[in-house]
Structures are given as C-alpha cells and as structure tokens.
Amino acid sequence: MKEITCKLLVIGAGPGGYVCAIRAGQLGVDTVIVEMAKPGGTCLNIGCIPSKAIIHAADDFAKTVAMAAGKNAMGIKADNPAIDLAKTMAWKDGITGRLTLGVAGLLKKAGVKIVVGRAKFRDGKTVAVETETGEQVIRAENIVIATGSAPVELPMLPFGGKVVSSTGALSLTEVPARLAVVGAGYIGLELGLAFAKLGSKVTIVEALDRILPLYDTQLTQPVAKRLAALGVEVLLGTKVKGLSSNGEALLAETGSGEERRIAADKILVTVGRKPVTEGWGREELELDMDGRFLRIDEQCRTSMRGIYAVGDVTGEPMLAHRAMVQGEMVAEIVSGKRRSWDKRAIPAVCFTDPEIVSVGLSPDEAKAAGREIKIGQFPFSTNGRAMTLSAEEGFVRVVARADNHLVLGIQGVGVGISELSAAFSLAIEMGARLEDIAGTIHAHPTQSEAFAEATLKALGHALHI
Ligand SMILES: Cc1cc2nc3c(=O)[nH]c(=O)nc-3n(C[C@H](O)[C@H](O)[C@H](O)COP(=O)(O)OP(=O)(O)OC[C@H]3O[C@@H](n4cnc5c(N)ncnc54)[C@H](O)[C@@H]3O)c2cc1C
C-alpha cells in the first residue's frame, strides 16, 4: 500500500482526536485521523451519549410507573406501564449512529482523511496502521495521541458472563431483576439509578465510606436520599471478594468484617477508567509519564518533539469537554497559532438524580488554598420554577473571595441543573464577581434565578429567602 505523508496525524477519533482533526482541517492543515473502532470514541458510542439516553428513558419510565401507582400530584394517570429494553437500546443506538455518522461527515467536510484500523508507532514520525486491506504506513510532521481510556477490571471479577463494564450495561436488552454495582463513582451511580428506575433491585458496593468521593457531602446528600427512595441498597466501606462458587452471587466484606452475599443477575463493575497507554507502540518512543498518564505541558506537548497528546490518556479530569478543548488547541498550535491552556475551570457534571454540577473551587478547596471566602447558598425549595417542575430538592452554592468578591467556585445539585453548568463556567471564565451575577437579569421563572439569589445571599441581601 502506498505510504501517506501528512502534516498532522491524529490517533483516535474520540472527542479529543476528532475535534483536533476537524479544527486542523478547517485551518488548512493536511490531516489524517486513524480510528480502530467508530468515530466519536468512548463518548459517543459507549459513554456520555448512550448513558444519558438510557438515563432519560429510565426517568420517563419511572415517572410513568409513579403515575400508574397514583403517586402523581399533578393528577396525571397512566395504566400498566411497561418497557421494552431492546427497543430502548435500539432508540439509543439510533442516536449514537446519527452522531458517529455526523462526526465522519464533519471530518470529511473539513478535508480530513480517515483511515480505519489500529495504529502503531514505528518511530516518532511514522505510524503503521493495520487496516482490513493490509498495512498502511503514514509519515507525519506532527502526531497527536488521543487513544482515550478503558474501564478498569478487577482481578477477582473479570469482565465476562454476568460481570459487565459500563459498555455491557449500555447494551443489555433485558432489565436484570437484580443488579449489583461495584463502585459508587459517577458512572456507577448514573447507571445504578437508571436501572433502579427501570425496575432492577440494585445494590451498590463501595469500598470507601461515601458515594461520589470527589464531591462534598452537602452535594451528594440529595443523591443518597434519592437512592434510598428508589430502594437502592448502598453498602459503603465494603470490599468485593469475587463471585460465589456457584456464580450466583457477589461476595463482599463490610468494614466490620461481616461477609455479604449479594444475589445478582448482572454485576456492573465501575471502579474507574485507565488511560490507554499500551497497544499503540509506546515502547518505540521515549515518552515521559505522569503516573499512569502521558506527561504533557500547557500546550499538550509530550516529551518528544512533534508528538502531542490530548484527552483521557493525559490525565484527570477524564471528561469529553476537556479532551475537545485540548484537541482544538493542539490543532491551532500545529497550524502556527500561539495557544496554550489558559482555562480557569473545567466543569464537572454527574447526571445522577438529582444532577450535580461543580465548577472551580469548593468551599473546602478554597479554604485549603488559604483563601478567605464568602459562601452564598440558595435552595430550589424556594424557587418557583423548581416547584412547577417538582424539582425542589437541591441548591446552588457560590464561593467567592471575601475581599474582592471574585467568584472562585460554583456548585449545585438539583433536577436538570446540568443545563446551568454553562452559566457557572462562563461566570468563572469571565472572572465574574458576585455583583456581576447579582446584577444580571435572570429570566423568571427559571431555575437560574437560584444562581443569582445565591450571589445575593453571599452579599447579604437575598430577596426570596
Ligand atoms: C459510561 C460513561 C459515561 C460517561 N459520561 C460522560 C459525561 O457525561 N461527560 C463527560 O464529559 N465524559 C463522560 N465520560 C467520559 C468520556 O467518554 C471521555 O472523557 C472521553 O470519551 C475522552 O475522549 P478521548 O478522545 O480522550 O478518548 P476516547 O473517547 O476514549 O477515544 C479514544 C479513541 O481512540 C481509539 N484508539 C485507541 N487506540 C487506538 C489505536 N492504536 N489505533 C486507532 N485508534 C485507537 C479508540 O478506539 C477510541 O475510539 C463517560 C464515560 C463513560 C464510559
């Protein structure tokens, strides 16, 4: 096969890689992207998008079940609700299919050449791709490693049979009667809550003594309450041991040494994700590592000239929007623009029930950084729009410097609060002070009014509380 030469070669077409390639193409950079699975990577195919589709379907189903049980204050009635999970999955696959086709279309529109196959470095400028029709060698001036991440497997619970990763859970065609979830991070809780709403008896096993350890308990408490209301059993401080000898149950040991036998039809293991740093010829290169990740600088340059890395392979937070922004930046650098990472904050959202958003510093983080702070918190229970949406649980919290009121962090928990993350991020990115947000007219009735009220509360004159 004839060798390809190009200015930019991107390995991996997840959010980091495909955004990098599209932007490079737009800028006239001669670009090739290699993908061994489907365009869109983890996010579009087996991550962000399919999980949110299933969460939405589960929410709708749970609401209908509640209506049928007469638990609907609005007076809506429903009869005999049922779910055909195979159909739900087909609907979800339709969405991911449209999006992956869309990504391929955008790459083509930007003039990017797509090569399908597994890429492997031969040296710092050359990559060989195993394609269906043989080996394709590509030589490039610049190479971006965007190989992403994969689920962590537990040695005593290898994936296979009834033990599934998030990928397996997102393609089940029947609702498991009993689902054990190992790990109470955001992926385990998002999927655990969804299956509980779909009708599974869910048990969550977590080795730490709390759910969602990256968030403070004020934020996670409404989620814990909802888990309890849905009948989800959460075993904290509990370590899994493996499968029972007949394979029917998950064996675990509680903090007090008590053995637990959790009967399960499916066991979903969500104990984290690991960067994909093997399988693409890293051994042919001299790349510095940063723990288990590839080391990069503020321009996403690795320790080898002309080799960049973006996305999950480069560190936490392993989130799609971080990968995309890094990808876009690298494309601009390769095209000759002066760019470097200058973001003040990367928003994080848990699509749990209710949802959690965190941007910038939490009160504890701000104090640990030696800041004198003001905190303003406003509950959704006094927000008119939240009442009309039956979404009164939760709050918005603003953390600002005590001296000049510069906003350092914004967190919140509430139904649908993910949509407020844009306002929170914008405020921090623009260097807003409490007075800027308080002085912005927030439309009524919207949940965003709670954001303005939280800043007023920090200034000492909230209006609706
Ligand atoms: C269930 C779940 C839910 C999630 N929800 C969210 C969410 O709500 N919001 C959010 O921001 N993030 C979410 N994430 C995380 C998000 O999916 C990742 O942060 C994001 O996909 C990282 O993008 P990336 O480009 O670094 O890598 P990936 O998306 O992992 O893409 C890497 C690509 O590289 C390809 N590849 C790897 N090696 C090679 C090779 N040698 N040759 C050719 N191709 C190769 C892979 O096939 C893959 O397509 C979720 C993840 C999961 C699993």
Short mmCIF file of C-alpha atoms and ligand atoms in Angstrom, two decimals:
data_model
loop_
_atom_site.label_atom_id
_atom_site.label_comp_id
_atom_site.label_asym_id
_atom_site.label_seq_id
_atom_site.Cartn_x
_atom_site.Cartn_y
_atom_site.Cartn_z
CA MET A 1 0.00 0.00 0.00
CA LYS A 2 1.31 3.48 -0.87
CA GLU A 3 2.68 5.48 2.07
CA ILE A 4 0.73 8.54 3.16
CA THR A 5 2.53 11.67 4.27
CA CYS A 6 0.79 14.50 6.09
CA LYS A 7 1.40 17.45 8.34
CA LEU A 8 -0.82 16.12 11.15
CA LEU A 9 -1.73 12.58 12.10
CA VAL A 10 -4.26 12.02 14.88
CA ILE A 11 -4.52 8.60 16.54
CA GLY A 12 -8.02 8.02 17.94
CA ALA A 13 -11.28 9.66 16.86
CA GLY A 14 -12.84 10.24 20.28
CA PRO A 15 -13.79 13.80 21.33
CA GLY A 16 -10.11 14.77 21.71
CA GLY A 17 -8.95 13.33 18.40
CA TYR A 18 -11.89 14.14 16.16
CA VAL A 19 -12.17 17.77 17.34
CA CYS A 20 -8.42 18.17 16.80
CA ALA A 21 -8.69 16.78 13.26
CA ILE A 22 -11.78 18.86 12.33
CA ARG A 23 -10.17 22.10 13.55
CA ALA A 24 -6.88 21.27 11.82
CA GLY A 25 -8.76 20.57 8.59
CA GLN A 26 -10.63 23.88 8.91
CA LEU A 27 -7.29 25.64 9.26
CA GLY A 28 -5.98 24.05 6.09
CA VAL A 29 -3.63 21.61 7.80
CA ASP A 30 -3.17 18.44 5.79
CA THR A 31 -4.62 15.96 8.35
CA VAL A 32 -5.15 12.20 8.66
CA ILE A 33 -7.05 10.54 11.51
CA VAL A 34 -6.82 6.86 12.40
CA GLU A 35 -9.58 5.09 14.32
CA MET A 36 -9.79 1.37 15.02
CA ALA A 37 -13.44 1.38 16.15
CA LYS A 38 -16.09 4.01 15.40
CA PRO A 39 -15.71 7.79 15.07
CA GLY A 40 -16.80 9.50 18.28
CA GLY A 41 -14.80 7.25 20.60
CA THR A 42 -15.95 6.26 24.06
CA CYS A 43 -18.10 9.35 24.47
CA LEU A 44 -20.42 8.98 21.50
CA ASN A 45 -20.51 5.19 21.27
CA ILE A 46 -20.27 3.72 24.77
CA GLY A 47 -20.05 6.66 27.19
CA CYS A 48 -21.61 10.10 27.59
CA ILE A 49 -24.32 9.92 24.96
CA PRO A 50 -25.70 6.37 25.32
CA SER A 51 -25.64 6.67 29.12
CA LYS A 52 -27.62 9.89 29.01
CA ALA A 53 -30.12 8.33 26.58
CA ILE A 54 -30.73 5.41 28.96
CA ILE A 55 -30.94 7.76 31.96
CA HIS A 56 -33.59 9.80 30.14
CA ALA A 57 -35.60 6.71 29.17
CA ALA A 58 -35.37 5.41 32.75
CA ASP A 59 -36.60 8.77 34.10
CA ASP A 60 -39.58 8.78 31.78
CA PHE A 61 -40.41 5.18 32.65
CA ALA A 62 -40.10 5.82 36.40
CA LYS A 63 -42.42 8.82 36.11
CA THR A 64 -44.99 6.72 34.24
CA VAL A 65 -44.74 3.95 36.85
CA ALA A 66 -45.28 6.52 39.59
CA MET A 67 -48.34 7.85 37.74
CA ALA A 68 -49.75 4.34 37.38
CA ALA A 69 -49.28 3.85 41.10
CA GLY A 70 -51.30 7.01 41.71
CA LYS A 71 -48.21 8.85 43.01
CA ASN A 72 -48.70 11.91 40.85
CA ALA A 73 -49.70 15.16 42.50
CA MET A 74 -50.48 16.75 39.10
CA GLY A 75 -53.36 14.36 38.54
CA ILE A 76 -51.88 12.56 35.53
CA LYS A 77 -52.92 8.94 35.27
CA ALA A 78 -51.34 6.02 33.43
CA ASP A 79 -52.15 2.33 33.12
CA ASN A 80 -49.92 -0.72 33.12
CA PRO A 81 -46.62 0.88 32.09
CA ALA A 82 -44.04 -1.49 30.62
CA ILE A 83 -40.65 -1.07 29.00
CA ASP A 84 -39.18 -2.99 26.09
CA LEU A 85 -35.49 -2.50 26.82
CA ALA A 86 -34.43 -3.94 23.47
CA LYS A 87 -36.43 -1.16 21.81
CA THR A 88 -34.98 1.42 24.18
CA MET A 89 -31.48 0.24 23.24
CA ALA A 90 -32.37 0.41 19.54
CA TRP A 91 -33.53 4.02 20.04
CA LYS A 92 -30.25 4.78 21.87
CA ASP A 93 -28.25 3.10 19.07
CA GLY A 94 -30.10 5.29 16.58
CA ILE A 95 -28.86 8.39 18.40
CA THR A 96 -25.26 7.20 18.63
CA GLY A 97 -25.41 6.08 14.99
CA ARG A 98 -26.54 9.51 13.86
CA LEU A 99 -23.81 11.18 15.89
CA THR A 100 -20.98 8.93 14.70
CA LEU A 101 -22.08 9.39 11.10
CA GLY A 102 -22.19 13.11 11.79
CA VAL A 103 -18.61 13.09 13.07
CA ALA A 104 -17.43 11.18 9.98
CA GLY A 105 -19.26 13.76 7.83
CA LEU A 106 -17.68 16.69 9.68
CA LEU A 107 -14.21 15.16 9.25
CA LYS A 108 -14.79 14.74 5.52
CA LYS A 109 -16.19 18.27 5.23
CA ALA A 110 -13.01 19.59 6.86
CA GLY A 111 -10.93 17.67 4.31
CA VAL A 112 -9.56 15.15 6.82
CA LYS A 113 -8.57 11.71 5.56
CA ILE A 114 -9.96 8.89 7.73
CA VAL A 115 -8.00 5.63 7.97
CA VAL A 116 -9.75 2.73 9.71
CA GLY A 117 -7.53 0.38 11.69
CA ARG A 118 -5.20 0.04 14.67
CA ALA A 119 -2.29 2.47 14.63
CA LYS A 120 1.14 1.60 15.97
CA PHE A 121 4.19 3.85 16.14
CA ARG A 122 7.31 2.70 14.35
CA ASP A 123 9.21 5.80 15.37
CA GLY A 124 8.43 9.39 16.34
CA LYS A 125 7.37 10.32 12.80
CA THR A 126 6.00 7.06 11.43
CA VAL A 127 2.92 5.02 12.23
CA ALA A 128 1.78 1.74 10.70
CA VAL A 129 -1.95 1.03 10.59
CA GLU A 130 -3.37 -2.49 10.37
CA THR A 131 -6.28 -1.97 8.00
CA GLU A 132 -8.69 -4.53 6.54
CA THR A 133 -6.77 -4.43 3.29
CA GLY A 134 -3.25 -4.56 4.71
CA GLU A 135 -0.72 -2.31 6.37
CA GLN A 136 -0.87 1.41 5.73
CA VAL A 137 2.23 3.40 6.66
CA ILE A 138 1.73 7.07 7.50
CA ARG A 139 4.53 9.61 7.94
CA ALA A 140 3.66 12.85 9.69
CA GLU A 141 5.38 16.02 10.83
CA ASN A 142 3.16 16.12 13.92
CA ILE A 143 1.31 13.30 15.67
CA VAL A 144 -1.43 13.59 18.28
CA ILE A 145 -2.04 10.65 20.62
CA ALA A 146 -5.74 10.62 21.52
CA THR A 147 -6.18 6.96 22.45
CA GLY A 148 -8.52 7.65 25.37
CA SER A 149 -9.32 5.34 28.25
CA ALA A 150 -10.82 1.96 29.06
CA PRO A 151 -12.71 0.53 32.06
CA VAL A 152 -10.62 -0.81 34.94
CA GLU A 153 -11.13 -4.54 35.51
CA LEU A 154 -10.99 -6.10 38.97
CA PRO A 155 -8.80 -9.23 39.10
CA MET A 156 -11.39 -11.09 41.21
CA LEU A 157 -14.26 -10.01 38.91
CA PRO A 158 -13.00 -10.14 35.32
CA PHE A 159 -15.43 -8.89 32.66
CA GLY A 160 -17.42 -11.66 31.02
CA GLY A 161 -20.60 -13.61 31.72
CA LYS A 162 -22.69 -11.75 34.25
CA VAL A 163 -19.86 -9.33 35.09
CA VAL A 164 -20.16 -6.32 32.79
CA SER A 165 -18.48 -2.94 32.33
CA SER A 166 -20.43 0.23 31.54
CA THR A 167 -20.22 -0.81 27.87
CA GLY A 168 -22.01 -4.09 28.62
CA ALA A 169 -24.61 -2.38 30.79
CA LEU A 170 -25.39 0.05 27.97
CA SER A 171 -26.29 -2.79 25.63
CA LEU A 172 -28.43 -5.01 27.87
CA THR A 173 -31.66 -5.94 26.16
CA GLU A 174 -33.46 -7.10 29.32
CA VAL A 175 -33.70 -5.34 32.65
CA PRO A 176 -31.81 -7.51 35.16
CA ALA A 177 -34.04 -8.38 38.11
CA ARG A 178 -31.09 -7.96 40.50
CA LEU A 179 -28.16 -5.71 39.63
CA ALA A 180 -25.05 -5.31 41.78
CA VAL A 181 -22.96 -2.24 41.03
CA VAL A 182 -19.36 -2.20 42.22
CA GLY A 183 -18.11 1.37 42.68
CA ALA A 184 -20.12 4.46 43.64
CA GLY A 185 -18.39 6.96 41.36
CA TYR A 186 -20.40 8.92 38.82
CA ILE A 187 -20.65 6.17 36.18
CA GLY A 188 -21.81 3.55 38.71
CA LEU A 189 -24.36 5.88 40.25
CA GLU A 190 -25.71 7.21 36.94
CA LEU A 191 -26.28 3.66 35.65
CA GLY A 192 -27.31 2.23 39.02
CA LEU A 193 -30.01 4.88 39.40
CA ALA A 194 -31.19 4.32 35.82
CA PHE A 195 -31.56 0.55 36.28
CA ALA A 196 -33.30 1.06 39.62
CA LYS A 197 -35.84 3.22 37.78
CA LEU A 198 -36.17 0.58 35.07
CA GLY A 199 -37.16 -1.92 37.76
CA SER A 200 -33.92 -3.67 38.84
CA LYS A 201 -33.30 -4.34 42.52
CA VAL A 202 -29.97 -2.50 42.75
CA THR A 203 -27.24 -2.95 45.36
CA ILE A 204 -24.23 -0.65 45.23
CA VAL A 205 -20.98 -1.78 46.83
CA GLU A 206 -18.35 0.87 47.54
CA ALA A 207 -15.01 0.36 49.30
CA LEU A 208 -14.85 3.97 50.54
CA ASP A 209 -17.15 5.23 53.24
CA ARG A 210 -19.09 7.57 50.93
CA ILE A 211 -20.61 7.88 47.48
CA LEU A 212 -19.12 10.24 44.87
CA PRO A 213 -15.95 10.92 46.86
CA LEU A 214 -14.95 13.85 44.63
CA TYR A 215 -17.92 15.91 45.85
CA ASP A 216 -18.70 17.18 49.35
CA THR A 217 -21.48 15.53 51.32
CA GLN A 218 -23.78 18.56 51.05
CA LEU A 219 -23.82 17.96 47.29
CA THR A 220 -24.14 14.18 47.46
CA GLN A 221 -26.75 14.02 50.21
CA PRO A 222 -29.77 14.60 47.87
CA VAL A 223 -28.46 11.77 45.65
CA ALA A 224 -28.15 9.46 48.68
CA LYS A 225 -31.74 10.38 49.60
CA ARG A 226 -32.99 9.53 46.11
CA LEU A 227 -31.12 6.20 46.11
CA ALA A 228 -32.86 5.33 49.36
CA ALA A 229 -36.26 6.39 47.99
CA LEU A 230 -35.75 4.10 44.99
CA GLY A 231 -34.92 1.20 47.32
CA VAL A 232 -31.26 1.01 46.26
CA GLU A 233 -29.12 -0.59 48.95
CA VAL A 234 -25.76 1.17 49.29
CA LEU A 235 -23.05 -0.79 51.09
CA LEU A 236 -20.28 1.65 51.99
CA GLY A 237 -16.87 0.66 53.35
CA THR A 238 -17.44 -2.73 51.72
CA LYS A 239 -14.90 -4.62 49.63
CA VAL A 240 -15.83 -7.12 46.94
CA LYS A 241 -14.18 -10.54 47.14
CA GLY A 242 -15.39 -12.15 43.92
CA LEU A 243 -18.19 -14.42 42.73
CA SER A 244 -19.65 -17.18 44.87
CA SER A 245 -18.58 -20.70 43.83
CA ASN A 246 -21.87 -21.30 42.00
CA GLY A 247 -21.51 -17.91 40.30
CA GLU A 248 -24.90 -16.71 41.53
CA ALA A 249 -23.85 -14.06 43.99
CA LEU A 250 -21.31 -11.35 44.55
CA LEU A 251 -19.31 -11.87 47.73
CA ALA A 252 -18.28 -8.84 49.73
CA GLU A 253 -16.93 -7.96 53.17
CA THR A 254 -18.19 -5.00 55.14
CA GLY A 255 -15.95 -2.68 57.16
CA SER A 256 -16.84 -4.60 60.32
CA GLY A 257 -15.69 -7.86 58.74
CA GLU A 258 -19.19 -9.18 58.02
CA GLU A 259 -19.46 -11.37 54.90
CA ARG A 260 -22.20 -10.27 52.47
CA ARG A 261 -23.65 -12.44 49.72
CA ILE A 262 -25.40 -10.29 47.13
CA ALA A 263 -27.51 -12.35 44.75
CA ALA A 264 -27.20 -10.75 41.31
CA ASP A 265 -28.23 -11.43 37.72
CA LYS A 266 -25.72 -8.87 36.48
CA ILE A 267 -22.72 -7.30 38.18
CA LEU A 268 -21.70 -3.92 36.82
CA VAL A 269 -18.10 -3.03 37.68
CA THR A 270 -17.43 0.71 37.55
CA VAL A 271 -14.29 1.20 39.62
CA GLY A 272 -12.67 3.76 37.36
CA ARG A 273 -11.07 4.13 33.96
CA LYS A 274 -7.46 3.73 32.89
CA PRO A 275 -5.66 5.62 30.14
CA VAL A 276 -4.91 3.60 27.00
CA THR A 277 -1.12 3.82 27.07
CA GLU A 278 -0.44 0.37 25.58
CA GLY A 279 -1.18 -1.21 22.24
CA TRP A 280 0.00 1.66 20.03
CA GLY A 281 3.77 1.25 20.20
CA ARG A 282 4.70 3.47 23.14
CA GLU A 283 7.73 1.19 23.54
CA GLU A 284 9.12 2.61 20.26
CA LEU A 285 9.12 6.13 21.75
CA GLU A 286 10.69 7.97 24.69
CA LEU A 287 7.61 9.50 26.29
CA ASP A 288 7.72 10.75 29.88
CA MET A 289 4.87 9.57 32.06
CA ASP A 290 2.95 11.39 34.75
CA GLY A 291 1.90 8.47 36.91
CA ARG A 292 -0.26 6.26 34.68
CA PHE A 293 -0.87 9.10 32.17
CA LEU A 294 1.24 10.59 29.38
CA ARG A 295 3.01 13.71 30.62
CA ILE A 296 2.05 16.86 28.73
CA ASP A 297 2.78 20.56 29.12
CA GLU A 298 0.39 23.52 28.81
CA GLN A 299 0.39 23.10 25.03
CA CYS A 300 -0.30 19.34 25.21
CA ARG A 301 3.27 18.65 24.03
CA THR A 302 4.72 15.35 25.20
CA SER A 303 8.42 14.94 25.96
CA MET A 304 9.08 14.19 22.26
CA ARG A 305 9.20 16.99 19.71
CA GLY A 306 6.25 16.89 17.30
CA ILE A 307 4.24 14.46 19.43
CA TYR A 308 1.22 15.81 21.29
CA ALA A 309 -1.34 14.05 23.47
CA VAL A 310 -4.91 15.03 24.35
CA GLY A 311 -7.86 13.66 26.28
CA ASP A 312 -8.17 10.85 28.79
CA VAL A 313 -4.70 9.49 28.02
CA THR A 314 -3.25 12.70 29.52
CA GLY A 315 -4.88 12.84 32.94
CA GLU A 316 -7.79 13.90 35.08
CA PRO A 317 -10.45 15.00 34.80
CA MET A 318 -11.18 12.34 32.20
CA LEU A 319 -14.04 14.25 30.59
CA ALA A 320 -15.09 14.71 26.98
CA HIS A 321 -15.16 18.52 27.05
CA ARG A 322 -11.58 18.69 28.39
CA ALA A 323 -10.48 16.37 25.57
CA MET A 324 -12.27 18.51 22.95
CA VAL A 325 -10.76 21.79 24.14
CA GLN A 326 -7.29 20.25 24.22
CA GLY A 327 -7.81 18.84 20.71
CA GLU A 328 -8.92 22.19 19.33
CA MET A 329 -5.95 23.92 20.94
CA VAL A 330 -3.41 21.44 19.52
CA ALA A 331 -4.85 21.86 16.01
CA GLU A 332 -4.37 25.62 16.28
CA ILE A 333 -0.81 25.24 17.59
CA VAL A 334 0.09 22.89 14.72
CA SER A 335 -1.37 25.42 12.28
CA GLY A 336 1.00 28.05 13.66
CA LYS A 337 -1.24 29.90 16.13
CA ARG A 338 0.05 30.85 19.58
CA ARG A 339 -2.12 28.96 22.04
CA SER A 340 -1.70 27.45 25.46
CA TRP A 341 -4.01 26.08 28.16
CA ASP A 342 -5.46 29.12 29.89
CA LYS A 343 -8.73 27.77 31.25
CA ARG A 344 -9.77 28.79 34.74
CA ALA A 345 -12.03 25.82 35.34
CA ILE A 346 -13.31 22.59 33.83
CA PRO A 347 -16.94 21.94 34.74
CA ALA A 348 -17.86 18.50 36.06
CA VAL A 349 -21.40 17.15 35.91
CA CYS A 350 -22.84 13.98 37.45
CA PHE A 351 -26.02 13.02 35.63
CA THR A 352 -27.35 11.39 38.77
CA ASP A 353 -30.79 12.06 40.24
CA PRO A 354 -30.65 14.86 41.13
CA GLU A 355 -27.77 16.09 38.97
CA ILE A 356 -24.62 17.61 40.47
CA VAL A 357 -22.53 20.36 38.89
CA SER A 358 -19.21 21.62 40.13
CA VAL A 359 -17.07 24.34 38.57
CA GLY A 360 -13.97 25.80 40.20
CA LEU A 361 -13.21 25.57 43.91
CA SER A 362 -15.47 24.09 46.57
CA PRO A 363 -15.53 25.86 49.96
CA ASP A 364 -13.08 23.29 51.39
CA GLU A 365 -10.72 23.60 48.42
CA ALA A 366 -10.79 27.40 48.62
CA LYS A 367 -10.02 27.32 52.35
CA ALA A 368 -7.25 24.76 51.79
CA ALA A 369 -5.77 27.18 49.22
CA GLY A 370 -5.61 29.78 52.01
CA ARG A 371 -8.49 31.93 50.73
CA GLU A 372 -10.81 33.95 52.95
CA ILE A 373 -14.17 33.28 51.40
CA LYS A 374 -17.83 34.22 51.34
CA ILE A 375 -20.37 31.49 50.58
CA GLY A 376 -23.90 32.02 49.31
CA GLN A 377 -26.32 29.12 49.03
CA PHE A 378 -29.87 29.22 47.71
CA PRO A 379 -32.29 26.26 47.86
CA PHE A 380 -34.53 25.21 44.97
CA SER A 381 -37.34 24.73 47.52
CA THR A 382 -37.96 28.49 47.31
CA ASN A 383 -37.58 28.75 43.51
CA GLY A 384 -40.90 29.00 41.67
CA ARG A 385 -39.78 27.22 38.52
CA ALA A 386 -38.35 24.32 40.54
CA MET A 387 -41.74 23.95 42.23
CA THR A 388 -43.54 23.78 38.88
CA LEU A 389 -41.09 21.07 37.79
CA SER A 390 -41.44 19.08 41.02
CA ALA A 391 -37.71 19.68 41.40
CA GLU A 392 -37.42 21.30 44.81
CA GLU A 393 -34.55 19.18 46.08
CA GLY A 394 -31.11 20.80 45.97
CA PHE A 395 -29.45 24.20 45.84
CA VAL A 396 -26.94 26.45 44.11
CA ARG A 397 -23.83 27.45 46.07
CA VAL A 398 -21.38 30.20 45.20
CA VAL A 399 -17.89 30.53 46.66
CA ALA A 400 -16.19 33.93 46.33
CA ARG A 401 -13.16 35.75 47.66
CA ALA A 402 -14.12 37.69 50.78
CA ASP A 403 -12.05 40.75 49.83
CA ASN A 404 -12.98 41.49 46.20
CA HIS A 405 -15.90 39.06 45.69
CA LEU A 406 -14.24 37.30 42.73
CA VAL A 407 -16.15 34.06 42.19
CA LEU A 408 -13.88 31.07 42.81
CA GLY A 409 -16.33 28.23 42.52
CA ILE A 410 -19.97 27.37 41.88
CA GLN A 411 -21.61 24.10 42.79
CA GLY A 412 -25.15 22.90 42.73
CA VAL A 413 -27.38 19.89 42.95
CA GLY A 414 -30.84 19.66 41.51
CA VAL A 415 -33.02 18.17 38.79
CA GLY A 416 -31.86 19.45 35.40
CA ILE A 417 -29.06 21.54 36.91
CA SER A 418 -26.60 20.29 34.25
CA GLU A 419 -28.03 22.99 31.97
CA LEU A 420 -26.89 25.66 34.44
CA SER A 421 -23.28 24.49 34.11
CA ALA A 422 -22.77 26.83 31.14
CA ALA A 423 -23.72 29.89 33.22
CA PHE A 424 -21.48 28.71 36.07
CA SER A 425 -18.49 28.12 33.76
CA LEU A 426 -18.97 31.40 31.94
CA ALA A 427 -19.01 33.32 35.23
CA ILE A 428 -15.71 31.82 36.31
CA GLU A 429 -14.06 32.05 32.88
CA MET A 430 -15.03 35.74 32.59
CA GLY A 431 -13.69 36.50 36.09
CA ALA A 432 -17.13 37.50 37.39
CA ARG A 433 -17.60 38.99 40.83
CA LEU A 434 -20.67 38.35 42.97
CA GLU A 435 -22.06 41.76 41.94
CA ASP A 436 -21.78 40.85 38.21
CA ILE A 437 -24.03 37.83 38.62
CA ALA A 438 -26.37 39.54 41.07
CA GLY A 439 -26.62 42.46 38.63
CA THR A 440 -27.51 40.28 35.64
CA ILE A 441 -31.22 39.93 34.92
CA HIS A 442 -32.10 36.24 35.23
CA ALA A 443 -35.34 35.31 33.44
CA HIS A 444 -38.34 34.41 35.55
CA PRO A 445 -39.42 31.76 36.20
CA THR A 446 -36.24 29.73 35.72
CA GLN A 447 -34.01 27.65 37.95
CA SER A 448 -31.20 30.05 37.04
CA GLU A 449 -32.75 32.59 39.41
CA ALA A 450 -31.34 30.41 42.21
CA PHE A 451 -27.86 31.25 40.85
CA ALA A 452 -28.45 35.00 41.12
CA GLU A 453 -30.05 34.55 44.54
CA ALA A 454 -27.03 32.56 45.78
CA THR A 455 -24.79 35.51 44.89
CA LEU A 456 -27.21 37.91 46.61
CA LYS A 457 -27.12 35.64 49.66
CA ALA A 458 -23.31 35.84 49.70
CA LEU A 459 -23.64 39.65 49.52
CA GLY A 460 -26.02 39.53 52.48
CA HIS A 461 -29.28 40.53 50.80
CA ALA A 462 -31.02 37.57 49.16
CA LEU A 463 -34.56 38.51 48.16
CA HIS A 464 -36.53 35.30 48.18
CA ILE A 465 -35.33 33.67 51.36
C1 LIG B 1 -20.41 5.34 30.74
C2 LIG B 1 -19.62 6.60 30.56
C3 LIG B 1 -20.23 7.82 30.70
C4 LIG B 1 -19.52 9.00 30.51
N1 LIG B 1 -20.18 10.18 30.67
C5 LIG B 1 -19.50 11.33 30.47
C6 LIG B 1 -20.18 12.57 30.56
O1 LIG B 1 -21.38 12.63 30.84
N2 LIG B 1 -19.48 13.70 30.32
C7 LIG B 1 -18.13 13.65 30.01
O2 LIG B 1 -17.54 14.72 29.80
N3 LIG B 1 -17.47 12.50 29.92
C8 LIG B 1 -18.13 11.33 30.13
N4 LIG B 1 -17.46 10.15 30.00
C9 LIG B 1 -16.01 10.19 29.71
C10 LIG B 1 -15.77 10.46 28.22
O3 LIG B 1 -16.35 9.44 27.47
C11 LIG B 1 -14.28 10.55 27.97
O4 LIG B 1 -13.71 11.52 28.81
C12 LIG B 1 -13.98 10.92 26.53
O5 LIG B 1 -14.54 10.00 25.63
C13 LIG B 1 -12.47 11.01 26.31
O6 LIG B 1 -12.21 11.33 24.98
P1 LIG B 1 -10.83 10.89 24.30
O7 LIG B 1 -10.87 11.47 22.95
O8 LIG B 1 -9.70 11.18 25.18
O9 LIG B 1 -10.88 9.28 24.21
P2 LIG B 1 -11.95 8.23 23.76
O10 LIG B 1 -13.30 8.80 23.64
O11 LIG B 1 -11.76 7.06 24.66
O12 LIG B 1 -11.50 7.86 22.29
C14 LIG B 1 -10.29 7.23 22.02
C15 LIG B 1 -10.40 6.57 20.66
O13 LIG B 1 -9.12 6.11 20.28
C16 LIG B 1 -9.26 4.89 19.58
N5 LIG B 1 -7.98 4.20 19.64
C17 LIG B 1 -7.29 3.83 20.75
N6 LIG B 1 -6.13 3.25 20.39
C18 LIG B 1 -6.06 3.27 19.04
C19 LIG B 1 -5.12 2.82 18.10
N7 LIG B 1 -3.98 2.24 18.46
N8 LIG B 1 -5.40 2.99 16.80
C20 LIG B 1 -6.56 3.59 16.38
N9 LIG B 1 -7.49 4.03 17.24
C21 LIG B 1 -7.25 3.88 18.56
C22 LIG B 1 -10.38 4.18 20.33
O14 LIG B 1 -10.99 3.19 19.53
C23 LIG B 1 -11.32 5.34 20.66
O15 LIG B 1 -12.31 5.49 19.67
C24 LIG B 1 -18.14 8.95 30.17
C25 LIG B 1 -17.51 7.72 30.01
C26 LIG B 1 -18.24 6.56 30.19
C27 LIG B 1 -17.54 5.24 30.00
#
